[in-house]
Every structure is written in C-alpha cells, then in structure tokens.
mmCIF file of C-alpha atoms in Angstrom:
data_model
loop_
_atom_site.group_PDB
_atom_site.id
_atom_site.type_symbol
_atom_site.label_atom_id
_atom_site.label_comp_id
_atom_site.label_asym_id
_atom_site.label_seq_id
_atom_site.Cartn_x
_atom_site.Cartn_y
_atom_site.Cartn_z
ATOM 1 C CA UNK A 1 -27.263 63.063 -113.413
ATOM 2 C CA UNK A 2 -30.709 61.754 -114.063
ATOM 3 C CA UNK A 3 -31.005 59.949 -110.772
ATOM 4 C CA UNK A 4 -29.869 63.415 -109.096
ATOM 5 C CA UNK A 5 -32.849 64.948 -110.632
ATOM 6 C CA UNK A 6 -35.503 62.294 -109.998
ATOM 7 C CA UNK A 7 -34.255 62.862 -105.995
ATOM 8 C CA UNK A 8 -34.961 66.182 -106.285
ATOM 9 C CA UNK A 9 -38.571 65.851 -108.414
ATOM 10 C CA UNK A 10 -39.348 63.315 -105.990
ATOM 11 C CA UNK A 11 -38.178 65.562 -103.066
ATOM 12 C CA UNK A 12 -40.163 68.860 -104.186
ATOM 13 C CA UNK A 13 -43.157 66.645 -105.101
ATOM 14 C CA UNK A 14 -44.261 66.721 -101.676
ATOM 15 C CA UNK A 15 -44.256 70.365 -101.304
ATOM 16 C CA UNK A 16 -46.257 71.254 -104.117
ATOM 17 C CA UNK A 17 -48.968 68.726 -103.621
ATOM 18 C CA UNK A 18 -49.416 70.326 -100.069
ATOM 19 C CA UNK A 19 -49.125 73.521 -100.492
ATOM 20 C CA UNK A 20 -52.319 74.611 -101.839
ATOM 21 C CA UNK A 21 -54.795 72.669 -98.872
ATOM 22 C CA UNK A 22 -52.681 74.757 -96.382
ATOM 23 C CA UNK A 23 -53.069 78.037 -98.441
ATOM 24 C CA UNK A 24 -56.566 77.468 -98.477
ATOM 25 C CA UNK A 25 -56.555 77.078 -94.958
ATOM 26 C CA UNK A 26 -54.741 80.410 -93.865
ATOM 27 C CA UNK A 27 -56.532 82.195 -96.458
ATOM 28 C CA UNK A 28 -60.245 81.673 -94.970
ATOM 29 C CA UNK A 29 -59.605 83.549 -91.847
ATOM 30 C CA UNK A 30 -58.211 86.890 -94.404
ATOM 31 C CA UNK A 31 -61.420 86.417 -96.322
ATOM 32 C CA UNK A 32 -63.467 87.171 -92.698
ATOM 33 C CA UNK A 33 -61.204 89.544 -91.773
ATOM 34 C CA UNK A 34 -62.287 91.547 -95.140
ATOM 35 C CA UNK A 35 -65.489 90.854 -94.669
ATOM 36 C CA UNK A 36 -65.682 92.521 -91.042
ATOM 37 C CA UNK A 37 -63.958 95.470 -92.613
ATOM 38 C CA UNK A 38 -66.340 95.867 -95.237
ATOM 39 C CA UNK A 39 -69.118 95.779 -92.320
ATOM 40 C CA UNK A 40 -66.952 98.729 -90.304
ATOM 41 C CA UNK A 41 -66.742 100.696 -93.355
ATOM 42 C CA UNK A 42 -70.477 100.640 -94.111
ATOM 43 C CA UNK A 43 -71.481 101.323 -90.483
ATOM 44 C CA UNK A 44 -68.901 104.239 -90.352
ATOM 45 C CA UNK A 45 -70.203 105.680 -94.078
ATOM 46 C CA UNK A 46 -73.745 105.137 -93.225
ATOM 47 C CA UNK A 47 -77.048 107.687 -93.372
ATOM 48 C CA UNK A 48 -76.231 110.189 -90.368
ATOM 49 C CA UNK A 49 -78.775 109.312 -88.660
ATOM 50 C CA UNK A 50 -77.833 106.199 -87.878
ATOM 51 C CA UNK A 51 -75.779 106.762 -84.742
ATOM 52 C CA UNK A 52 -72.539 108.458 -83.366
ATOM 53 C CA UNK A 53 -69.827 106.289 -85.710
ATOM 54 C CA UNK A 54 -69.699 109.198 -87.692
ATOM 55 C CA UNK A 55 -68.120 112.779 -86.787
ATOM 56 C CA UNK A 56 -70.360 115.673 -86.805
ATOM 57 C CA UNK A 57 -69.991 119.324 -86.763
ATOM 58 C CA UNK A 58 -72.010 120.086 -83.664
ATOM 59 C CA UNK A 59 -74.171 123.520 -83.893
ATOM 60 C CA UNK A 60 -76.269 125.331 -81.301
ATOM 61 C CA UNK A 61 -78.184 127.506 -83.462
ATOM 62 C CA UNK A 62 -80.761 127.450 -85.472
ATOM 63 C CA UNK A 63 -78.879 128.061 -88.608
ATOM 64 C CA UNK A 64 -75.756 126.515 -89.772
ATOM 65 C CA UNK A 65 -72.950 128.989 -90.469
ATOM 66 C CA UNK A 66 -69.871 128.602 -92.586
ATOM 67 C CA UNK A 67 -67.772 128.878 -89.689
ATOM 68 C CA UNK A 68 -68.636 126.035 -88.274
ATOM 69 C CA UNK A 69 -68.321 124.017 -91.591
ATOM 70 C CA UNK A 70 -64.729 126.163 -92.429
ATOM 71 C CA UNK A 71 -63.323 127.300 -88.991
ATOM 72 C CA UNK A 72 -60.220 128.607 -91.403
ATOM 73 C CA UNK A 73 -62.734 131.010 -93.755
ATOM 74 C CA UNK A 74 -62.466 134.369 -93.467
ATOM 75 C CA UNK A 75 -63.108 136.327 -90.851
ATOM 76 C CA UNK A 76 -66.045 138.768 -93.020
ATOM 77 C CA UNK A 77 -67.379 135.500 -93.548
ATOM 78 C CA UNK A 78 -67.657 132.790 -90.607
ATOM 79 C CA UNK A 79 -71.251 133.818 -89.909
ATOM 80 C CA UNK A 80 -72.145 132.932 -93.989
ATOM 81 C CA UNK A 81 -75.578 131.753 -93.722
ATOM 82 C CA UNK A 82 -75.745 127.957 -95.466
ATOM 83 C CA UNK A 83 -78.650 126.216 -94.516
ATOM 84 C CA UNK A 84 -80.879 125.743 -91.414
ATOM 85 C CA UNK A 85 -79.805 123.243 -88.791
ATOM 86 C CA UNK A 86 -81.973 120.547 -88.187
ATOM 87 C CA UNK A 87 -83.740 119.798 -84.940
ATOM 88 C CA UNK A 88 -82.357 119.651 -81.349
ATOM 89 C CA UNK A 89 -80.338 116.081 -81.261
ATOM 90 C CA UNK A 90 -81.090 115.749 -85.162
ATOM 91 C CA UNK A 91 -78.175 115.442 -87.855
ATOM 92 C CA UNK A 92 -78.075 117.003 -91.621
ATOM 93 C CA UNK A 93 -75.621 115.945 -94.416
ATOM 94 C CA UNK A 94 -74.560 119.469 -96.037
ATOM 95 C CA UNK A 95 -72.530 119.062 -99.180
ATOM 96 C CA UNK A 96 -69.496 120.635 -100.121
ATOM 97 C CA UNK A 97 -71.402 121.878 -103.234
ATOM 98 C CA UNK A 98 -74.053 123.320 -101.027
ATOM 99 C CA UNK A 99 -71.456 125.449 -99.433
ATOM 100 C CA UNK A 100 -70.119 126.319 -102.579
ATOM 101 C CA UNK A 101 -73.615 127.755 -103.646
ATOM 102 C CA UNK A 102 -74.220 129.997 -100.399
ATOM 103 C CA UNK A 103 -70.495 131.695 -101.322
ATOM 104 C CA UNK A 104 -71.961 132.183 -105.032
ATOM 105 C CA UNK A 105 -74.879 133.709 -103.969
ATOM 106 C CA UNK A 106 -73.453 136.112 -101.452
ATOM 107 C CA UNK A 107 -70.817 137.110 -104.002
ATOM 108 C CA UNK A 108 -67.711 135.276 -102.533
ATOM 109 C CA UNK A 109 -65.223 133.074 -104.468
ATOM 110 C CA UNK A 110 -66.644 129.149 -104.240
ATOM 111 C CA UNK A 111 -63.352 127.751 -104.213
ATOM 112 C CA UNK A 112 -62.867 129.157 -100.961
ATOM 113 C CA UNK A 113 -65.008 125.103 -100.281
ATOM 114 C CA UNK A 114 -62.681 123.421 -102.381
ATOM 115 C CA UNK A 115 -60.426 121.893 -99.061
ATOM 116 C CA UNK A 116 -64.132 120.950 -97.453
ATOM 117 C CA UNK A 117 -65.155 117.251 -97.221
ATOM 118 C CA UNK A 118 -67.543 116.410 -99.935
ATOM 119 C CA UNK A 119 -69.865 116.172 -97.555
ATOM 120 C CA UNK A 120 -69.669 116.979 -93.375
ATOM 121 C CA UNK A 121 -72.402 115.677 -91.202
ATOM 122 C CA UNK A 122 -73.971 118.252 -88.874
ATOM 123 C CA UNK A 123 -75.497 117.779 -85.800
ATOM 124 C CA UNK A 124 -77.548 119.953 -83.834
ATOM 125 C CA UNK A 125 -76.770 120.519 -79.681
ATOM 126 C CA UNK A 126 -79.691 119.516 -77.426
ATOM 127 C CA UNK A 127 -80.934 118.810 -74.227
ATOM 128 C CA UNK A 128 -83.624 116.639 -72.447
ATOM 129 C CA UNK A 129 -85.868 118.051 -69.697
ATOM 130 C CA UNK A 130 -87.417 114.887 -68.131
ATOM 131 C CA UNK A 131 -90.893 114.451 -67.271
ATOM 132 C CA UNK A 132 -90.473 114.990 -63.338
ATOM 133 C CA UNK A 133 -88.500 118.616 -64.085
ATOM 134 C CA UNK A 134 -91.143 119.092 -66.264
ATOM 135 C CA UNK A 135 -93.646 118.469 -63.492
ATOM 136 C CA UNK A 136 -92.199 120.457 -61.336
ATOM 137 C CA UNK A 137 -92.272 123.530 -63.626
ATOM 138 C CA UNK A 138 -95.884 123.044 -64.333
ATOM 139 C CA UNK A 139 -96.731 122.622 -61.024
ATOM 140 C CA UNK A 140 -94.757 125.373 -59.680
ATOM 141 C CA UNK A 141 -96.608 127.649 -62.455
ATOM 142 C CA UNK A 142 -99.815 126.008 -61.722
ATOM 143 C CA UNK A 143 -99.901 127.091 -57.972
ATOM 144 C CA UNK A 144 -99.701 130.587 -59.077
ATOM 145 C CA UNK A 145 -104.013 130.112 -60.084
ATOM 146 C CA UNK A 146 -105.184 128.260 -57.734
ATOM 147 C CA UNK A 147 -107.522 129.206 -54.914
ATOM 148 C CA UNK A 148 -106.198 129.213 -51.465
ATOM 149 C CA UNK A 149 -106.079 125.893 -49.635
ATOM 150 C CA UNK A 150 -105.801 124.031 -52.839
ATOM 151 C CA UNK A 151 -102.374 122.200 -54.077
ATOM 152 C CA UNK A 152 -101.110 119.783 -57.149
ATOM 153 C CA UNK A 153 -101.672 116.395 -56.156
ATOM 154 C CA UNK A 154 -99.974 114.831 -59.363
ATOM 155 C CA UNK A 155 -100.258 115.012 -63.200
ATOM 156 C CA UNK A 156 -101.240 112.766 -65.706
ATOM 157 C CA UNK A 157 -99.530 112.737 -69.050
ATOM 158 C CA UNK A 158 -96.242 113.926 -68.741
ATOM 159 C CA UNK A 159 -93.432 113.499 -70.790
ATOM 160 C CA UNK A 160 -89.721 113.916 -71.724
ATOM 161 C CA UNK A 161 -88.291 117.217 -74.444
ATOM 162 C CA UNK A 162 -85.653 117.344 -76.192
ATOM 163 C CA UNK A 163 -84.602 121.540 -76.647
ATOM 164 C CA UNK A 164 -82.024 123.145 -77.719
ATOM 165 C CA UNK A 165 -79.629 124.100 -75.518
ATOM 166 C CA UNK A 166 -80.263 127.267 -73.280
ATOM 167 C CA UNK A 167 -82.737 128.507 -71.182
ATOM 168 C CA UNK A 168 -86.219 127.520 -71.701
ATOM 169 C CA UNK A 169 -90.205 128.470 -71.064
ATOM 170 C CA UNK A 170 -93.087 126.523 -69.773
ATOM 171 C CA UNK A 171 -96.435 128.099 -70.067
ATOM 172 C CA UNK A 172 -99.549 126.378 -69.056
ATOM 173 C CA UNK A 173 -103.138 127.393 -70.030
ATOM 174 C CA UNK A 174 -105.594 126.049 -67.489
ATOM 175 C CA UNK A 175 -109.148 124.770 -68.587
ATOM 176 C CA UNK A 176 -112.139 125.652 -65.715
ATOM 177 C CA UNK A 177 -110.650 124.195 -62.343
ATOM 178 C CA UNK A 178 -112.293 121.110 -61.059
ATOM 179 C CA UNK A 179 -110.469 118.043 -59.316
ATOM 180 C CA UNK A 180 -108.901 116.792 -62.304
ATOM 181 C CA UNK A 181 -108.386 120.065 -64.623
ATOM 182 C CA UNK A 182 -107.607 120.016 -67.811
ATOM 183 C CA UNK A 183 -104.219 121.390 -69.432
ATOM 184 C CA UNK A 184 -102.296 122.320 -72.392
ATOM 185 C CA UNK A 185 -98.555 122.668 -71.982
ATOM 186 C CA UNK A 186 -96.698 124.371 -74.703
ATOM 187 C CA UNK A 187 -92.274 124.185 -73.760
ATOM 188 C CA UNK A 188 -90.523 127.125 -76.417
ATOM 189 C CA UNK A 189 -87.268 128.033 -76.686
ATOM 190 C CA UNK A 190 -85.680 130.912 -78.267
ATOM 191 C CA UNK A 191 -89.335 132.291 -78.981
ATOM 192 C CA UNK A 192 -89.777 128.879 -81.060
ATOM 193 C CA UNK A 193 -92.173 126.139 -79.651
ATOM 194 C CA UNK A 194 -90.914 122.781 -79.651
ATOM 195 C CA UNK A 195 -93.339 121.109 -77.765
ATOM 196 C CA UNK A 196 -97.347 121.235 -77.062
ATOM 197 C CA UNK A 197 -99.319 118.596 -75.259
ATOM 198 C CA UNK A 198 -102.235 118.178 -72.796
ATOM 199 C CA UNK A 199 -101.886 116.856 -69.391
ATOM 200 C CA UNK A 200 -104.516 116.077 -66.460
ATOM 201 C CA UNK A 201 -103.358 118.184 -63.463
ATOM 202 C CA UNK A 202 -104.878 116.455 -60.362
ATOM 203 C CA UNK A 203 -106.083 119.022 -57.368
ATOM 204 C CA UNK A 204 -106.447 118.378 -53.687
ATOM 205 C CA UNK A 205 -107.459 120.572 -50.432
ATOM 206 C CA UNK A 206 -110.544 122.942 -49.517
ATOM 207 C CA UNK A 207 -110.933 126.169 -51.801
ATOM 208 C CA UNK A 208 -111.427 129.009 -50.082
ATOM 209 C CA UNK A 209 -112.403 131.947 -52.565
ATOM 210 C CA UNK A 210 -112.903 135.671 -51.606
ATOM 211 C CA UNK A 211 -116.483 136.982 -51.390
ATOM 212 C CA UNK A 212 -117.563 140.888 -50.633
ATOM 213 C CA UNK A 213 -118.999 141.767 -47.158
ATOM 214 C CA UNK A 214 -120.890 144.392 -48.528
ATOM 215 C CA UNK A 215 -123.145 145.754 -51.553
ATOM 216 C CA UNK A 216 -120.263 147.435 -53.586
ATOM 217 C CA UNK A 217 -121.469 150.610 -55.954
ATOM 218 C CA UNK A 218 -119.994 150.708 -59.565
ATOM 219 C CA UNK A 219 -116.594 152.350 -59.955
ATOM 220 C CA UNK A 220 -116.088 152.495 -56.111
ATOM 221 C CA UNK A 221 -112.467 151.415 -55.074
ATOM 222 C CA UNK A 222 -112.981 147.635 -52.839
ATOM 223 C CA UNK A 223 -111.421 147.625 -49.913
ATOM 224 C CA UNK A 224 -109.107 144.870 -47.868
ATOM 225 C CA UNK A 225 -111.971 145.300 -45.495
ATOM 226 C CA UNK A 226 -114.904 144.289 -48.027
ATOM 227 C CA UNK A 227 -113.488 141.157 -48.718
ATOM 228 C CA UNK A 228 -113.696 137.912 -46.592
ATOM 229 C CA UNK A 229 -112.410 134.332 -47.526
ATOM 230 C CA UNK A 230 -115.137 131.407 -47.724
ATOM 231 C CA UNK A 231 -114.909 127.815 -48.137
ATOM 232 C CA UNK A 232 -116.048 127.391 -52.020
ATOM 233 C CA UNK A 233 -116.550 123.762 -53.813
ATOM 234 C CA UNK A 234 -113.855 123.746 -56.040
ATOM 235 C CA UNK A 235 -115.996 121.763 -58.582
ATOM 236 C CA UNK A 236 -118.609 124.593 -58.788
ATOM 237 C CA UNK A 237 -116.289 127.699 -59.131
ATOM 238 C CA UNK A 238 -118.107 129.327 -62.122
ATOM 239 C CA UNK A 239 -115.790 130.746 -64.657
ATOM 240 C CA UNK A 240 -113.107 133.335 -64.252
ATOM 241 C CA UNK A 241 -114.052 134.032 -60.902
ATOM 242 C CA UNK A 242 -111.767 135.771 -58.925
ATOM 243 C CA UNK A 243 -109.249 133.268 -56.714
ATOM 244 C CA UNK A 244 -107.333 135.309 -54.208
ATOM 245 C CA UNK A 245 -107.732 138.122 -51.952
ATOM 246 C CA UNK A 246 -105.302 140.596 -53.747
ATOM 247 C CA UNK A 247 -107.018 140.067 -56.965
ATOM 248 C CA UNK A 248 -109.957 141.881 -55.679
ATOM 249 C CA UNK A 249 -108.635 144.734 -53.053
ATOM 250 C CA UNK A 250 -107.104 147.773 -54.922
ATOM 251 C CA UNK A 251 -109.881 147.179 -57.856
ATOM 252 C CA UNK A 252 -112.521 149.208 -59.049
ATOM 253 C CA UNK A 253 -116.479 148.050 -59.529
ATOM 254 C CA UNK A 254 -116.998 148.056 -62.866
ATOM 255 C CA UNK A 255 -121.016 146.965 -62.339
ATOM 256 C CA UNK A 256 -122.633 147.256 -58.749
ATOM 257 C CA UNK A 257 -121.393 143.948 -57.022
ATOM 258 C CA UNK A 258 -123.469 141.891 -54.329
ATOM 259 C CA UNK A 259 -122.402 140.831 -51.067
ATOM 260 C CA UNK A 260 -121.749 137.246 -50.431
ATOM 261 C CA UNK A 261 -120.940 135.734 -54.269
ATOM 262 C CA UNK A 262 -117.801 135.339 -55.786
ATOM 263 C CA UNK A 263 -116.441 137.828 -58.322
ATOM 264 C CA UNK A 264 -115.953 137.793 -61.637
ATOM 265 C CA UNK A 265 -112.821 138.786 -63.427
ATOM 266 C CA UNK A 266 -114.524 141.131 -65.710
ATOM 267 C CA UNK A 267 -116.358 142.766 -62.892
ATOM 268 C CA UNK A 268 -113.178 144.952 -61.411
ATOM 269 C CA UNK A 269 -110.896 146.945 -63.295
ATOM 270 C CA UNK A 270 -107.573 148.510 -62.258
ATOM 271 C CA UNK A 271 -108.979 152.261 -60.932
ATOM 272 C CA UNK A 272 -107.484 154.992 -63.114
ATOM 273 C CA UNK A 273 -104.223 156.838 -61.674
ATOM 274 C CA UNK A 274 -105.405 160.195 -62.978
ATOM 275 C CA UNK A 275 -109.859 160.800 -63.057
ATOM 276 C CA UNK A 276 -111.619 163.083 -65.105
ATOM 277 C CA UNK A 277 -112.040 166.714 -64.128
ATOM 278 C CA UNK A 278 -109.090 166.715 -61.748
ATOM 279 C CA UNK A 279 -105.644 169.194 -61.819
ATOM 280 C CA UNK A 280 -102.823 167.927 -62.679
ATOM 281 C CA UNK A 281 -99.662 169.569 -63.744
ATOM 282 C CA UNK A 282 -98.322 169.662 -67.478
ATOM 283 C CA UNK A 283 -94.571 169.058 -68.158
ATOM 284 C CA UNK A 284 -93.466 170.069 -71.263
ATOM 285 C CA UNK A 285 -89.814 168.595 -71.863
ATOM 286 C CA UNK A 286 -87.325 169.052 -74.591
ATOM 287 C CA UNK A 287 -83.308 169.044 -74.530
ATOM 288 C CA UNK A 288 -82.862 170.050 -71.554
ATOM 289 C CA UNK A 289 -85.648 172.614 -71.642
ATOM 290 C CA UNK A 290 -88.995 172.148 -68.965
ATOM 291 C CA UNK A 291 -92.023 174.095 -68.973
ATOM 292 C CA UNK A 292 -94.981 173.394 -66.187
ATOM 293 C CA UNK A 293 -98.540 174.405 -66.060
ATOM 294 C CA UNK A 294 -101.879 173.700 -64.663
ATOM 295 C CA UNK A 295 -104.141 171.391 -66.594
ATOM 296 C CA UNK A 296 -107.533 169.957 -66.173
ATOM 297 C CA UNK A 297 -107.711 166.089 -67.160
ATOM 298 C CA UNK A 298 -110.349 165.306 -69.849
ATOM 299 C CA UNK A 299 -110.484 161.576 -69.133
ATOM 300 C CA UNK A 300 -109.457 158.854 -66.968
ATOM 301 C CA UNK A 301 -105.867 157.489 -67.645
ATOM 302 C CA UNK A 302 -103.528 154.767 -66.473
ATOM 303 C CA UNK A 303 -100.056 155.052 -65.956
ATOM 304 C CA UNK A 304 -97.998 155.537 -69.181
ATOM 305 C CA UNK A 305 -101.462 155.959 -71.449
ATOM 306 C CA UNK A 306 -102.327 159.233 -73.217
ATOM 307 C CA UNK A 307 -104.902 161.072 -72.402
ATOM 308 C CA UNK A 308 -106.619 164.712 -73.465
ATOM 309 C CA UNK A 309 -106.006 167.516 -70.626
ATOM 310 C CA UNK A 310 -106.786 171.051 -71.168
ATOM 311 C CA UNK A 311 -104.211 173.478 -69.985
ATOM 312 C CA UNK A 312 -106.148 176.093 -67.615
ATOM 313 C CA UNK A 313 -104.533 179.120 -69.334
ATOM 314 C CA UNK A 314 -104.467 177.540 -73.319
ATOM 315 C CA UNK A 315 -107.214 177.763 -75.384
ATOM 316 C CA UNK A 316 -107.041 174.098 -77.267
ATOM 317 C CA UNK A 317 -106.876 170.434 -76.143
ATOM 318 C CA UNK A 318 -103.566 168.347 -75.673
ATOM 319 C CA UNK A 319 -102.215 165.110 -75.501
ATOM 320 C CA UNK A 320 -100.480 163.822 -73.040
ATOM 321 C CA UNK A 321 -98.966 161.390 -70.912
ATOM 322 C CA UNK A 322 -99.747 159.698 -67.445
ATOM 323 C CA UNK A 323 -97.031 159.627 -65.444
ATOM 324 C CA UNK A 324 -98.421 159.867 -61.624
ATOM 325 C CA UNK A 325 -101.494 161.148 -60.204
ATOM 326 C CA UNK A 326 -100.834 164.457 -60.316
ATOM 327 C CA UNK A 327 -98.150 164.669 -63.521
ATOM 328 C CA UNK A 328 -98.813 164.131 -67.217
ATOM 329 C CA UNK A 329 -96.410 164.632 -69.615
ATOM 330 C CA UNK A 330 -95.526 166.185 -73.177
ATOM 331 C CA UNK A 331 -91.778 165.203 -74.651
ATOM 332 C CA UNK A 332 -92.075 167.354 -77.519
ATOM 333 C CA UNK A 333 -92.392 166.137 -80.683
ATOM 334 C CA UNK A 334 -93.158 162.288 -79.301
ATOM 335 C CA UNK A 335 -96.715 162.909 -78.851
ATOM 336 C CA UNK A 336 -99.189 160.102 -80.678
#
C-alpha cells in the first residue's frame, strides 16, 4: 500500500509543478484580449463628437422633436419640442431626463421617456458645397453687375460650407468695381446665415458703359435712342454709375442730365404709371358689387401705391389704388 501511493505522489508530482508556468502562459494572451475590449468599449462610449462609433438619431431641422427621439410616442405628440439641434454635421447628447422635462412642461405624463436610452446621441443632417460650386454661384451672380465686355477671371478666397440640407442662397455685395473688387459673401439657409466671408473677385475685358447722346431735361422719359455704349476704364467708374443699357432706357430724369458722362443711379427714377392732373377711372369693388367713375389724379403713383384722386362728380378727396394707367382702385373697406 505505501509504495502504491508514493507511485502515484511521485506520478502527480509532475503535473502540479507544471501546471502553473503553462497557466501563466495561456493566460497573458486573455489579459490583452481584455484589454482591447476595454479600448472598444471606451471608443464606442466616448464624447459624441468623437466620430461615427456611436449611433445617432439623425435630424434635419433646426429643432429636435420627440419623434425623432420616441418614433413610438403619440401621435398629438411626435412634433414635442425638446431642445434645438446643433449645427449642420454637429452631434448633441440629449438625456432621457431632458425629455422627461419637455413632457412636464407641456403637461404630458414623463414616464411616457421611461423606455428611452439614458441618453441618445443626436446628430444633425448636412451638406458641403465646395469651394468651386461656390465659385460658380458667385460668379454666376456676379455677372449680373458688371458692365458689358467685362467677365470673372477667378476669385481669391474661397472656401468649403457645410449647410443643412436643402436648398440654399448665395448673395454677394460688391465693393466699387475695379480689377480686383472687393466682396463679401454671406451663404443662408432656411432664412438663417451660416456663413459670411470676403473674397477678391478678379475682372477681365474692356467696359463699355452707357452714356446719353443728348442734354436730357428733368423728369423727361430717356429713350433707347439717347443712349450709346462707350469704352469706360473700368478702374475709374465713379460710384453707382449706371452699367447697362436697360438700366437707363424706360427711366425718368430726375435732375437735367448731360450728354456724354455716365449716369448715376440716383439720377433716373422709374416714371410714374399714373401723373398728376390726368383722368383716370375709379373702381369701387365690393362682393360682387362694382361701381365706376371719372376721377382726376392728385399725384403721381406707381403701380400698386395709393394715391389721392378726386372723383369729378364727388365733392371730397379719396384714396386709392394704382392699378394701370388709366384704373385706380377702391376695395371697400381695405383702403389705408
């Protein structure tokens, strides 16, 4: 008996003396293994800003609605305002407990957020408009002011946006024109501006400006015949002088204008539809009813503005408005 258990002390002896060096050994790989884990988790929990390892809610709108949080709310309440959404291509950590407030306040029950995430990570929709689009947007709106025989030759400064999805608008407010003209370019979106910047918009080509042929006498009505075209220096266009040919025929003189120099903007004005002392005829309109008579205008009037006419058989003053040049018009009770 005792040498049948010193065969098998001496037998397991073995065993246990090499078990633990070869545990150690498989156990180092595990411990990396955790490790790496560890690493995934943190990079998957991390600040939602720090990439795309983390689902978001994605929202196009400016505001961030319960239904996009709670798809399974209620109907009356899927467009529950909660908070604003952050910028175009931004993300926002909104809280279960946030949610829970906007039901308080709008008189819901807040345990309608108990199934939410603690907290769901929103991101808002964008888009990028690259510089060249860009470019060719300002250029294209650019070429609406300039003179004739002038043309973008490039611009300096231009740069990518990021907008919220949707259709956007590029207005451009031009400085006094010279070779390299000065810019500010403001990109809005939903009535919102997202972007404002200047940029150096490079001209190229002979300017050819529109000068009178003739002496032209204050409120007098310039002709396509007064007007000729005339190679200008585009460097010493003075400012707000008149480009193009149709900015100047159709206008009225608002000062007596010389032949030979360019025009200034504030020197025409858009000639009155209707003119003081003329006939016209008075509409009077109400459900259905019309009533017409003879009136003598009072002042000069544009289309759509109110004026004072004097109805020929009426002993007092009216209101009324232009609508052609030989109609004004009353819609009872509408007048200003």
């Amino acid at each position: 008996m005792r040498c049948s258990r010193r065969r098998r002390m001496s037998v397991s002896r073995p065993r246990l003396e090499s078990a633990p060096a070869n545990s150690s050994r498989r156990r180092r790989p595990s411990v990396h293994a955790a490790v790496v884990v560890c690493l995934a988790l943190l990079v998957a929990l991390g600040p939602a800003t720090s990439g795309a390892a983390v689902d978001a809610v994605r929202v196009e709108s400016d505001r961030i609605e319960l239904g996009a949080l709670s798809p399974a709310a209620p109907r009356e309440l899927l467009h529950l305002d909660i908070a604003p959404a952050p910028q175009p291509g931004r993300r926002v950590r909104i809280s279960r407990d946030a949610v829970r407030h906007a039901l308080r306040r709008a008189g819901a029950d807040p345990t309608l957020a108990d199934g939410l995430p603690p907290v769901q990570v929103v991101e808002r929709a964008a888009k990028t408009v690259a510089a060249t689009t860009l470019g060719e947007d300002i250029t294209r709106i650019v070429a609406r002011d300039l003179p004739q025989g002038v043309r973008v030759q490039d611009i300096v400064g231009l740069r990518e946006v990021v907008l919220p999805v949707g259709e956007h608008q590029v207005d451009v407010r031009l400085s006094r024109l010279r070779r390299a003209t000065s810019a500010m370019v403001k990109v809005s979106a939903d009535g919102r501006s997202y972007a404002s910047f200047p940029v150096t918009v490079n001209l190229v080509g002979q300017a050819q400006t529109p000068v009178l042929t003739r002496d032209v006498d204050s409120t007098a009505v310039i002709r396509r015949a007064d007007v000729a075209m005339v190679d200008t220096p585009l460097d010493k266009l003075p400012p707000r002088a008149l480009l193009r040919q149709d900015q100047l025929v159709g206008r009225a003189a608002v000062t007596r204008l010389r032949a030979g120099q360019t025009v200034n903007a504030r020197a025409v004005k858009t000639p009155p539809l209707v003119t003081r002392g003329k006939t016209v005829t008075l509409v009077a309109a109400s459900r259905g009813i019309r009533i017409t008579q003879t009136a003598r205008v009072e002042e000069d009037g544009q289309a759509g503005q109110w004026i004072r006419v004097q109805p020929l058989t009426g002993a007092h003053e009216v209101k009324a408005q232009v609508v052609s040049p030989s109609e004004v018009r009353i819609d009872l009770g509408a007048q200003p």
